Short mmCIF file of N, CA, C and O in Angstrom, two decimals:
data_model
loop_
_atom_site.label_atom_id
_atom_site.label_comp_id
_atom_site.label_asym_id
_atom_site.label_seq_id
_atom_site.Cartn_x
_atom_site.Cartn_y
_atom_site.Cartn_z
N UNK C 1 33.78 27.64 8.55
CA UNK C 1 33.03 27.06 9.66
C UNK C 1 33.10 25.54 9.55
O UNK C 1 33.01 24.98 8.45
N UNK C 2 33.23 24.89 10.67
CA UNK C 2 33.27 23.45 10.74
C UNK C 2 32.00 22.86 10.13
O UNK C 2 30.89 23.25 10.50
N UNK C 3 32.11 21.90 9.19
CA UNK C 3 30.92 21.35 8.52
C UNK C 3 29.94 20.66 9.48
O UNK C 3 28.72 20.76 9.29
N UNK C 4 30.45 19.98 10.49
CA UNK C 4 29.55 19.32 11.45
C UNK C 4 28.77 20.37 12.23
O UNK C 4 27.55 20.25 12.41
N UNK C 5 29.47 21.39 12.69
CA UNK C 5 28.79 22.47 13.41
C UNK C 5 27.76 23.14 12.52
O UNK C 5 26.64 23.44 12.96
N UNK C 6 28.13 23.36 11.26
CA UNK C 6 27.20 24.01 10.32
C UNK C 6 25.95 23.14 10.09
O UNK C 6 24.83 23.65 10.02
N UNK C 7 26.12 21.83 10.01
CA UNK C 7 24.98 20.93 9.83
C UNK C 7 24.07 20.92 11.06
O UNK C 7 22.84 20.90 10.94
N UNK C 8 24.69 20.93 12.23
CA UNK C 8 23.89 21.00 13.47
C UNK C 8 23.12 22.31 13.52
O UNK C 8 21.92 22.33 13.84
N UNK C 9 23.79 23.39 13.18
CA UNK C 9 23.14 24.70 13.12
C UNK C 9 22.00 24.70 12.10
O UNK C 9 20.94 25.27 12.35
N UNK C 10 22.20 24.03 10.98
CA UNK C 10 21.17 23.95 9.93
C UNK C 10 19.91 23.26 10.46
O UNK C 10 18.79 23.72 10.19
N UNK C 11 20.08 22.19 11.20
CA UNK C 11 18.92 21.47 11.76
C UNK C 11 18.23 22.33 12.81
O UNK C 11 16.99 22.45 12.81
N UNK C 12 18.99 22.95 13.68
CA UNK C 12 18.38 23.82 14.71
C UNK C 12 17.63 24.97 14.05
O UNK C 12 16.49 25.28 14.43
N UNK C 13 18.24 25.60 13.07
CA UNK C 13 17.59 26.71 12.36
C UNK C 13 16.34 26.23 11.62
O UNK C 13 15.31 26.91 11.61
N UNK C 14 16.42 25.05 11.02
CA UNK C 14 15.25 24.49 10.32
C UNK C 14 14.10 24.22 11.27
O UNK C 14 12.94 24.51 10.95
N UNK C 15 14.40 23.68 12.43
CA UNK C 15 13.35 23.44 13.43
C UNK C 15 12.74 24.76 13.90
O UNK C 15 11.51 24.87 14.05
N UNK C 16 13.57 25.76 14.10
CA UNK C 16 13.08 27.06 14.55
C UNK C 16 12.21 27.72 13.49
O UNK C 16 11.08 28.13 13.76
N UNK C 17 12.71 27.82 12.27
CA UNK C 17 11.97 28.49 11.19
C UNK C 17 10.67 27.73 10.90
O UNK C 17 9.60 28.34 10.73
N UNK C 18 10.74 26.41 10.86
CA UNK C 18 9.53 25.62 10.62
C UNK C 18 8.48 25.81 11.71
O UNK C 18 7.29 25.94 11.42
N UNK C 19 8.93 25.86 12.94
CA UNK C 19 8.01 26.06 14.07
C UNK C 19 7.38 27.45 14.04
O UNK C 19 6.18 27.60 14.29
N UNK C 20 8.18 28.46 13.72
CA UNK C 20 7.66 29.82 13.63
C UNK C 20 6.64 29.92 12.49
O UNK C 20 5.56 30.52 12.65
N UNK C 21 6.95 29.32 11.34
CA UNK C 21 6.01 29.34 10.22
C UNK C 21 4.72 28.63 10.59
O UNK C 21 3.61 29.15 10.34
N UNK C 22 4.83 27.48 11.23
CA UNK C 22 3.66 26.72 11.65
C UNK C 22 2.78 27.55 12.59
O UNK C 22 1.57 27.70 12.36
N UNK C 23 3.38 28.08 13.63
CA UNK C 23 2.60 28.84 14.62
C UNK C 23 2.02 30.13 14.03
O UNK C 23 0.92 30.53 14.40
N UNK C 24 2.74 30.76 13.13
CA UNK C 24 2.23 31.99 12.50
C UNK C 24 0.96 31.70 11.72
O UNK C 24 -0.01 32.45 11.79
N UNK C 25 0.96 30.59 10.99
CA UNK C 25 -0.23 30.22 10.21
C UNK C 25 -1.37 29.85 11.14
O UNK C 25 -2.52 30.27 10.92
N UNK C 26 -1.08 29.10 12.18
CA UNK C 26 -2.13 28.73 13.15
C UNK C 26 -2.72 29.98 13.80
O UNK C 26 -3.94 30.12 13.94
N UNK C 27 -1.87 30.92 14.20
CA UNK C 27 -2.35 32.12 14.88
C UNK C 27 -3.20 33.01 13.97
O UNK C 27 -4.14 33.65 14.43
N UNK C 28 -2.87 33.06 12.69
CA UNK C 28 -3.65 33.91 11.79
C UNK C 28 -4.87 33.20 11.21
O UNK C 28 -5.75 33.83 10.64
N UNK C 29 -4.96 31.90 11.40
CA UNK C 29 -6.05 31.14 10.80
C UNK C 29 -7.44 31.57 11.27
O UNK C 29 -8.38 31.60 10.49
N UNK C 30 -7.55 31.93 12.54
CA UNK C 30 -8.87 32.31 13.06
C UNK C 30 -9.37 33.62 12.48
O UNK C 30 -10.57 33.88 12.50
N UNK C 31 -8.48 34.44 11.95
CA UNK C 31 -8.94 35.68 11.32
C UNK C 31 -9.46 35.42 9.90
O UNK C 31 -10.21 36.22 9.36
N UNK C 32 -9.09 34.29 9.31
CA UNK C 32 -9.57 33.92 7.98
C UNK C 32 -10.79 33.01 8.09
O UNK C 32 -11.80 33.24 7.42
N UNK C 33 -10.68 31.98 8.91
CA UNK C 33 -11.80 31.06 9.15
C UNK C 33 -12.01 31.01 10.67
O UNK C 33 -11.27 30.32 11.37
N UNK C 34 -12.98 31.75 11.17
CA UNK C 34 -13.20 31.78 12.62
C UNK C 34 -13.56 30.39 13.17
O UNK C 34 -14.17 29.58 12.47
N UNK C 35 -13.16 30.15 14.40
CA UNK C 35 -13.52 28.90 15.06
C UNK C 35 -15.04 28.82 15.20
O UNK C 35 -15.72 29.84 15.23
N UNK C 36 -15.57 27.61 15.29
CA UNK C 36 -17.02 27.46 15.46
C UNK C 36 -17.50 28.18 16.73
O UNK C 36 -16.76 28.30 17.71
N UNK C 37 -18.73 28.65 16.67
CA UNK C 37 -19.32 29.33 17.83
C UNK C 37 -19.30 28.38 19.03
O UNK C 37 -19.73 27.24 18.95
N UNK C 38 -18.74 28.87 20.13
CA UNK C 38 -18.68 28.08 21.36
C UNK C 38 -17.43 27.24 21.49
O UNK C 38 -17.23 26.59 22.52
N UNK C 39 -16.58 27.23 20.48
CA UNK C 39 -15.36 26.42 20.55
C UNK C 39 -14.28 27.18 21.31
O UNK C 39 -14.06 28.36 21.09
N UNK C 40 -13.62 26.48 22.20
CA UNK C 40 -12.49 27.04 22.95
C UNK C 40 -11.21 26.53 22.32
O UNK C 40 -10.86 25.36 22.45
N UNK C 41 -10.52 27.40 21.60
CA UNK C 41 -9.29 26.99 20.92
C UNK C 41 -8.04 27.48 21.66
O UNK C 41 -6.95 27.42 21.12
N UNK C 42 -8.22 27.95 22.89
CA UNK C 42 -7.09 28.50 23.64
C UNK C 42 -6.33 27.46 24.44
O UNK C 42 -5.20 27.70 24.85
N UNK C 43 -6.94 26.29 24.67
CA UNK C 43 -6.27 25.24 25.44
C UNK C 43 -6.51 23.89 24.77
O UNK C 43 -7.46 23.72 24.00
N UNK C 44 -5.65 22.95 25.08
CA UNK C 44 -5.81 21.60 24.56
C UNK C 44 -7.12 20.99 25.08
O UNK C 44 -7.86 20.35 24.33
N UNK C 45 -7.42 21.24 26.34
CA UNK C 45 -8.65 20.71 26.92
C UNK C 45 -9.87 21.30 26.23
O UNK C 45 -10.85 20.59 25.97
N UNK C 46 -9.81 22.59 25.94
CA UNK C 46 -10.91 23.25 25.23
C UNK C 46 -11.08 22.69 23.84
O UNK C 46 -12.22 22.49 23.37
N UNK C 47 -9.98 22.45 23.15
CA UNK C 47 -10.05 21.85 21.82
C UNK C 47 -10.65 20.44 21.87
O UNK C 47 -11.50 20.09 21.06
N UNK C 48 -10.20 19.66 22.84
CA UNK C 48 -10.73 18.30 22.98
C UNK C 48 -12.24 18.32 23.19
O UNK C 48 -12.98 17.53 22.61
N UNK C 49 -12.70 19.24 24.04
CA UNK C 49 -14.12 19.31 24.39
C UNK C 49 -14.99 19.84 23.25
O UNK C 49 -16.18 19.53 23.19
N UNK C 50 -14.41 20.64 22.36
CA UNK C 50 -15.23 21.27 21.32
C UNK C 50 -14.87 20.85 19.90
O UNK C 50 -15.40 21.40 18.93
N UNK C 51 -14.01 19.86 19.75
CA UNK C 51 -13.58 19.41 18.43
C UNK C 51 -14.76 18.94 17.58
O UNK C 51 -14.75 19.08 16.35
N UNK C 52 -15.79 18.43 18.21
CA UNK C 52 -16.96 17.94 17.46
C UNK C 52 -17.69 19.08 16.72
O UNK C 52 -18.47 18.83 15.81
N UNK C 53 -17.42 20.32 17.10
CA UNK C 53 -18.06 21.47 16.44
C UNK C 53 -17.36 21.87 15.14
O UNK C 53 -17.91 22.62 14.34
N UNK C 54 -16.17 21.37 14.92
CA UNK C 54 -15.37 21.78 13.77
C UNK C 54 -15.88 21.13 12.48
O UNK C 54 -16.24 19.96 12.46
N UNK C 55 -15.89 21.92 11.42
CA UNK C 55 -16.28 21.46 10.09
C UNK C 55 -15.01 21.25 9.27
O UNK C 55 -13.93 21.71 9.67
N UNK C 56 -15.11 20.61 8.10
CA UNK C 56 -13.91 20.41 7.28
C UNK C 56 -13.12 21.69 6.99
O UNK C 56 -11.89 21.66 6.97
N UNK C 57 -13.80 22.81 6.82
CA UNK C 57 -13.09 24.07 6.53
C UNK C 57 -12.15 24.48 7.66
O UNK C 57 -11.17 25.17 7.43
N UNK C 58 -12.45 24.05 8.87
CA UNK C 58 -11.62 24.41 10.02
C UNK C 58 -10.29 23.65 10.06
O UNK C 58 -9.42 23.97 10.86
N UNK C 59 -10.16 22.65 9.19
CA UNK C 59 -8.93 21.86 9.16
C UNK C 59 -7.99 22.28 8.04
O UNK C 59 -6.89 21.75 7.93
N UNK C 60 -8.40 23.26 7.23
CA UNK C 60 -7.55 23.72 6.13
C UNK C 60 -6.27 24.36 6.67
O UNK C 60 -5.16 24.00 6.25
N UNK C 61 -6.41 25.29 7.59
CA UNK C 61 -5.23 25.99 8.09
C UNK C 61 -4.32 25.11 8.94
O UNK C 61 -3.09 25.24 8.84
N UNK C 62 -4.84 24.22 9.76
CA UNK C 62 -3.91 23.31 10.45
C UNK C 62 -3.08 22.48 9.46
O UNK C 62 -1.87 22.32 9.64
N UNK C 63 -3.73 21.98 8.39
CA UNK C 63 -2.98 21.24 7.39
C UNK C 63 -1.93 22.12 6.74
O UNK C 63 -0.77 21.73 6.59
N UNK C 64 -2.33 23.33 6.33
CA UNK C 64 -1.38 24.25 5.70
C UNK C 64 -0.23 24.59 6.65
O UNK C 64 0.92 24.68 6.23
N UNK C 65 -0.54 24.79 7.92
CA UNK C 65 0.50 25.11 8.90
C UNK C 65 1.50 23.97 9.00
O UNK C 65 2.72 24.19 9.04
N UNK C 66 1.01 22.74 9.03
CA UNK C 66 1.89 21.60 9.15
C UNK C 66 2.75 21.43 7.89
O UNK C 66 3.95 21.20 7.98
N UNK C 67 2.12 21.57 6.73
CA UNK C 67 2.85 21.39 5.48
C UNK C 67 3.84 22.54 5.23
O UNK C 67 5.01 22.30 4.92
N UNK C 68 3.38 23.77 5.37
CA UNK C 68 4.25 24.92 5.10
C UNK C 68 5.34 25.04 6.16
O UNK C 68 6.49 25.38 5.84
N UNK C 69 5.01 24.76 7.40
CA UNK C 69 6.04 24.78 8.46
C UNK C 69 7.13 23.77 8.18
O UNK C 69 8.33 24.08 8.29
N UNK C 70 6.75 22.56 7.80
CA UNK C 70 7.73 21.53 7.48
C UNK C 70 8.55 21.93 6.26
O UNK C 70 9.79 21.79 6.25
N UNK C 71 7.88 22.45 5.24
CA UNK C 71 8.57 22.89 4.01
C UNK C 71 9.58 23.99 4.32
O UNK C 71 10.73 23.93 3.87
N UNK C 72 9.16 24.98 5.10
CA UNK C 72 10.06 26.09 5.45
C UNK C 72 11.25 25.59 6.26
O UNK C 72 12.39 26.03 6.05
N UNK C 73 11.00 24.67 7.18
CA UNK C 73 12.09 24.12 7.98
C UNK C 73 13.06 23.31 7.14
O UNK C 73 14.28 23.42 7.28
N UNK C 74 12.53 22.50 6.22
CA UNK C 74 13.40 21.70 5.35
C UNK C 74 14.22 22.60 4.43
O UNK C 74 15.42 22.37 4.25
N UNK C 75 13.59 23.62 3.85
CA UNK C 75 14.32 24.55 2.99
C UNK C 75 15.44 25.26 3.75
O UNK C 75 16.56 25.39 3.25
N UNK C 76 15.12 25.72 4.93
CA UNK C 76 16.12 26.41 5.75
C UNK C 76 17.32 25.50 6.00
O UNK C 76 18.47 25.91 5.85
N UNK C 77 17.03 24.27 6.36
CA UNK C 77 18.09 23.30 6.63
C UNK C 77 18.93 23.04 5.38
O UNK C 77 20.16 23.02 5.44
N UNK C 78 18.27 22.88 4.25
CA UNK C 78 18.99 22.63 2.99
C UNK C 78 19.90 23.80 2.65
O UNK C 78 21.05 23.61 2.24
N UNK C 79 19.42 25.02 2.82
CA UNK C 79 20.21 26.19 2.46
C UNK C 79 21.40 26.41 3.38
O UNK C 79 22.43 26.93 2.97
N UNK C 80 21.30 26.01 4.63
CA UNK C 80 22.37 26.25 5.59
C UNK C 80 23.37 25.09 5.65
O UNK C 80 24.57 25.31 5.83
N UNK C 81 22.90 23.86 5.49
CA UNK C 81 23.76 22.69 5.64
C UNK C 81 24.93 22.71 4.66
O UNK C 81 24.82 23.20 3.54
N UNK C 82 26.04 22.14 5.11
CA UNK C 82 27.22 22.09 4.23
C UNK C 82 27.29 20.76 3.48
O UNK C 82 27.93 20.67 2.43
N UNK C 83 26.67 19.71 4.00
CA UNK C 83 26.67 18.41 3.36
C UNK C 83 25.44 17.63 3.82
O UNK C 83 24.76 18.03 4.76
N UNK C 84 25.19 16.53 3.15
CA UNK C 84 24.07 15.64 3.51
C UNK C 84 22.76 16.41 3.65
O UNK C 84 21.97 16.18 4.57
N UNK C 85 22.51 17.31 2.73
CA UNK C 85 21.36 18.20 2.80
C UNK C 85 20.04 17.44 2.82
O UNK C 85 19.15 17.77 3.61
N UNK C 86 19.90 16.42 1.98
CA UNK C 86 18.65 15.67 1.94
C UNK C 86 18.40 14.92 3.25
O UNK C 86 17.29 14.95 3.79
N UNK C 87 19.43 14.30 3.78
CA UNK C 87 19.29 13.57 5.05
C UNK C 87 18.88 14.52 6.18
O UNK C 87 18.01 14.21 6.99
N UNK C 88 19.52 15.67 6.21
CA UNK C 88 19.19 16.64 7.26
C UNK C 88 17.78 17.19 7.08
O UNK C 88 17.06 17.41 8.05
N UNK C 89 17.37 17.39 5.82
CA UNK C 89 16.00 17.85 5.56
C UNK C 89 15.00 16.80 6.03
O UNK C 89 13.97 17.13 6.62
N UNK C 90 15.32 15.53 5.81
CA UNK C 90 14.42 14.46 6.28
C UNK C 90 14.37 14.37 7.80
O UNK C 90 13.36 13.95 8.37
N UNK C 91 15.43 14.79 8.46
CA UNK C 91 15.37 14.88 9.93
C UNK C 91 14.31 15.90 10.33
O UNK C 91 13.53 15.67 11.26
N UNK C 92 14.27 17.02 9.61
CA UNK C 92 13.24 18.04 9.89
C UNK C 92 11.86 17.45 9.63
O UNK C 92 10.94 17.58 10.44
N UNK C 93 11.70 16.80 8.47
CA UNK C 93 10.41 16.19 8.14
C UNK C 93 9.99 15.17 9.18
O UNK C 93 8.82 15.12 9.58
N UNK C 94 10.93 14.35 9.64
CA UNK C 94 10.62 13.33 10.66
C UNK C 94 10.25 13.98 11.99
O UNK C 94 9.33 13.52 12.68
N UNK C 95 10.94 15.05 12.34
CA UNK C 95 10.63 15.75 13.59
C UNK C 95 9.19 16.28 13.56
O UNK C 95 8.42 16.09 14.50
N UNK C 96 8.85 16.95 12.45
CA UNK C 96 7.49 17.50 12.35
C UNK C 96 6.45 16.39 12.22
O UNK C 96 5.34 16.52 12.72
N UNK C 97 6.80 15.28 11.56
CA UNK C 97 5.89 14.13 11.49
C UNK C 97 5.64 13.59 12.89
O UNK C 97 4.50 13.28 13.25
N UNK C 98 6.69 13.49 13.69
CA UNK C 98 6.51 13.04 15.08
C UNK C 98 5.56 13.97 15.82
O UNK C 98 4.67 13.53 16.55
N UNK C 99 5.73 15.30 15.62
CA UNK C 99 4.81 16.26 16.23
C UNK C 99 3.39 16.05 15.75
O UNK C 99 2.43 16.15 16.53
N UNK C 100 3.22 15.72 14.47
CA UNK C 100 1.89 15.44 13.93
C UNK C 100 1.28 14.20 14.55
O UNK C 100 0.08 14.16 14.84
N UNK C 101 2.09 13.18 14.75
CA UNK C 101 1.60 11.95 15.38
C UNK C 101 1.16 12.24 16.81
O UNK C 101 0.10 11.77 17.26
N UNK C 102 1.96 13.00 17.54
CA UNK C 102 1.59 13.39 18.91
C UNK C 102 0.27 14.17 18.88
O UNK C 102 -0.62 13.93 19.70
N UNK C 103 0.14 15.08 17.92
CA UNK C 103 -1.08 15.88 17.79
C UNK C 103 -2.29 15.00 17.52
O UNK C 103 -3.35 15.19 18.13
N UNK C 104 -2.15 14.03 16.63
CA UNK C 104 -3.25 13.12 16.30
C UNK C 104 -3.64 12.29 17.53
O UNK C 104 -4.82 12.03 17.76
N UNK C 105 -2.65 11.89 18.31
CA UNK C 105 -2.93 11.09 19.51
C UNK C 105 -3.51 11.94 20.64
O UNK C 105 -4.20 11.42 21.51
N UNK C 106 -3.23 13.24 20.62
CA UNK C 106 -3.68 14.13 21.70
C UNK C 106 -5.07 14.70 21.44
O UNK C 106 -5.89 14.76 22.35
N UNK C 107 -5.31 15.12 20.20
CA UNK C 107 -6.59 15.76 19.87
C UNK C 107 -7.48 14.80 19.08
O UNK C 107 -7.00 14.14 18.16
N UNK C 108 -8.75 14.77 19.41
CA UNK C 108 -9.67 13.85 18.73
C UNK C 108 -10.14 14.41 17.38
O UNK C 108 -11.31 14.69 17.18
N UNK C 109 -9.21 14.57 16.44
CA UNK C 109 -9.59 15.08 15.12
C UNK C 109 -10.21 13.95 14.30
O UNK C 109 -9.99 12.77 14.59
N UNK C 110 -10.97 14.32 13.27
CA UNK C 110 -11.58 13.29 12.43
C UNK C 110 -10.51 12.40 11.79
O UNK C 110 -9.43 12.87 11.46
N UNK C 111 -10.84 11.15 11.58
CA UNK C 111 -9.88 10.20 11.04
C UNK C 111 -9.40 10.62 9.64
O UNK C 111 -8.23 10.47 9.31
N UNK C 112 -10.30 11.20 8.85
CA UNK C 112 -9.91 11.62 7.50
C UNK C 112 -8.81 12.70 7.58
O UNK C 112 -7.89 12.68 6.79
N UNK C 113 -8.94 13.61 8.55
CA UNK C 113 -7.93 14.65 8.68
C UNK C 113 -6.61 14.06 9.17
O UNK C 113 -5.54 14.44 8.68
N UNK C 114 -6.69 13.16 10.13
CA UNK C 114 -5.46 12.54 10.66
C UNK C 114 -4.69 11.84 9.54
O UNK C 114 -3.47 11.99 9.44
N UNK C 115 -5.41 11.13 8.69
CA UNK C 115 -4.75 10.42 7.59
C UNK C 115 -4.16 11.40 6.59
O UNK C 115 -2.97 11.28 6.22
N UNK C 116 -4.95 12.37 6.15
CA UNK C 116 -4.46 13.36 5.18
C UNK C 116 -3.26 14.11 5.75
O UNK C 116 -2.25 14.30 5.06
N UNK C 117 -3.35 14.51 7.00
CA UNK C 117 -2.28 15.28 7.62
C UNK C 117 -0.99 14.46 7.71
O UNK C 117 0.07 14.92 7.28
N UNK C 118 -1.08 13.26 8.24
CA UNK C 118 0.13 12.46 8.43
C UNK C 118 0.74 11.96 7.12
O UNK C 118 1.95 11.86 7.00
N UNK C 119 -0.12 11.70 6.13
CA UNK C 119 0.38 11.15 4.87
C UNK C 119 0.92 12.24 3.94
O UNK C 119 1.91 12.04 3.24
N UNK C 120 0.30 13.43 3.93
CA UNK C 120 0.65 14.43 2.92
C UNK C 120 1.35 15.69 3.44
O UNK C 120 1.89 16.44 2.64
N UNK C 121 1.34 15.95 4.73
CA UNK C 121 1.85 17.24 5.21
C UNK C 121 3.32 17.24 5.61
O UNK C 121 3.90 18.30 5.74
N UNK C 122 3.96 16.13 5.77
CA UNK C 122 5.29 16.14 6.36
C UNK C 122 6.38 15.63 5.39
O UNK C 122 7.14 16.43 4.85
N UNK C 123 6.45 14.34 5.19
CA UNK C 123 7.51 13.80 4.35
C UNK C 123 7.37 14.18 2.87
O UNK C 123 8.38 14.46 2.22
N UNK C 124 6.16 14.24 2.32
CA UNK C 124 6.06 14.67 0.91
C UNK C 124 6.55 16.11 0.68
O UNK C 124 7.18 16.38 -0.33
N UNK C 125 6.27 17.02 1.61
CA UNK C 125 6.74 18.39 1.40
C UNK C 125 8.24 18.49 1.65
O UNK C 125 8.92 19.33 1.06
N UNK C 126 8.78 17.62 2.48
CA UNK C 126 10.23 17.56 2.66
C UNK C 126 10.86 17.10 1.34
O UNK C 126 11.85 17.69 0.88
N UNK C 127 10.29 16.07 0.75
CA UNK C 127 10.77 15.59 -0.55
C UNK C 127 10.68 16.70 -1.59
O UNK C 127 11.61 16.90 -2.39
N UNK C 128 9.58 17.44 -1.59
CA UNK C 128 9.41 18.55 -2.53
C UNK C 128 10.51 19.60 -2.33
O UNK C 128 11.09 20.09 -3.31
N UNK C 129 10.80 19.94 -1.09
CA UNK C 129 11.86 20.92 -0.81
C UNK C 129 13.21 20.42 -1.33
O UNK C 129 13.98 21.18 -1.91
N UNK C 130 13.47 19.14 -1.14
CA UNK C 130 14.74 18.56 -1.62
C UNK C 130 14.79 18.63 -3.15
O UNK C 130 15.80 19.04 -3.72
N UNK C 131 13.72 18.24 -3.80
CA UNK C 131 13.70 18.23 -5.27
C UNK C 131 13.78 19.65 -5.84
O UNK C 131 14.42 19.87 -6.86
N UNK C 132 13.12 20.59 -5.22
CA UNK C 132 13.15 21.97 -5.72
C UNK C 132 14.52 22.62 -5.58
O UNK C 132 14.84 23.55 -6.31
N UNK C 133 15.31 22.15 -4.64
CA UNK C 133 16.63 22.75 -4.42
C UNK C 133 17.76 21.93 -5.00
O UNK C 133 18.91 22.36 -4.94
N UNK C 134 17.46 20.77 -5.55
CA UNK C 134 18.51 19.93 -6.14
C UNK C 134 19.10 20.62 -7.37
O UNK C 134 18.37 21.21 -8.17
N UNK C 135 20.40 20.56 -7.45
CA UNK C 135 21.08 21.18 -8.59
C UNK C 135 20.85 20.33 -9.83
O UNK C 135 20.94 19.11 -9.80
N UNK C 136 20.55 21.00 -10.92
CA UNK C 136 20.34 20.31 -12.19
C UNK C 136 21.69 19.81 -12.69
O UNK C 136 22.65 20.59 -12.77
N UNK C 137 21.75 18.55 -13.03
CA UNK C 137 22.99 18.00 -13.55
C UNK C 137 23.05 18.26 -15.05
O UNK C 137 22.06 18.17 -15.76
N UNK C 138 24.23 18.58 -15.53
CA UNK C 138 24.42 18.83 -16.96
C UNK C 138 24.25 17.53 -17.73
O UNK C 138 24.71 16.48 -17.32
N UNK C 139 23.57 17.63 -18.85
CA UNK C 139 23.31 16.43 -19.66
C UNK C 139 24.39 16.26 -20.69
O UNK C 139 24.94 17.10 -21.24
#
C-alpha cells in the first residue's frame, strides 16, 4: 500500500475511533453518574441553561471521554501509519484539542474544568500513546 495513502487512512481511522470512543463514554456516563435533577443534557441549549446544576462529579466522564477518545485515536493512528507516527498522532491530539476548545467556548463549564480538560486531556495523552508504542532501542 502506498505510504502516503496509508498515513491518510491512519489519520481518518484515528479520528473515527477516537470519536466513537468519546461518544461511547459520554453516552454511558449518565448510567453511572446521572445528570442533576432538572438538567436537560439532550441539547446544547439545554446544557447551557442547566450547567449551573452540575457538580464536580458530573465532569468526570466528560474528561475521561476526551482523554480516552484522544488516546484511542492516537493509538489507532500510530498502529496504522507507515511513517511519521508521532507527527500523525499529534494531528489527532490537535484535532481533539480543537474540539475541546470549541466545547469550552460553547458550553459555560466551570473554569477549573476547562483548564483541566484543555491542559491534561488531549496532548498529554497523545504523548503517552506515542511513548507507550515507541520501540525500545537496544542498549
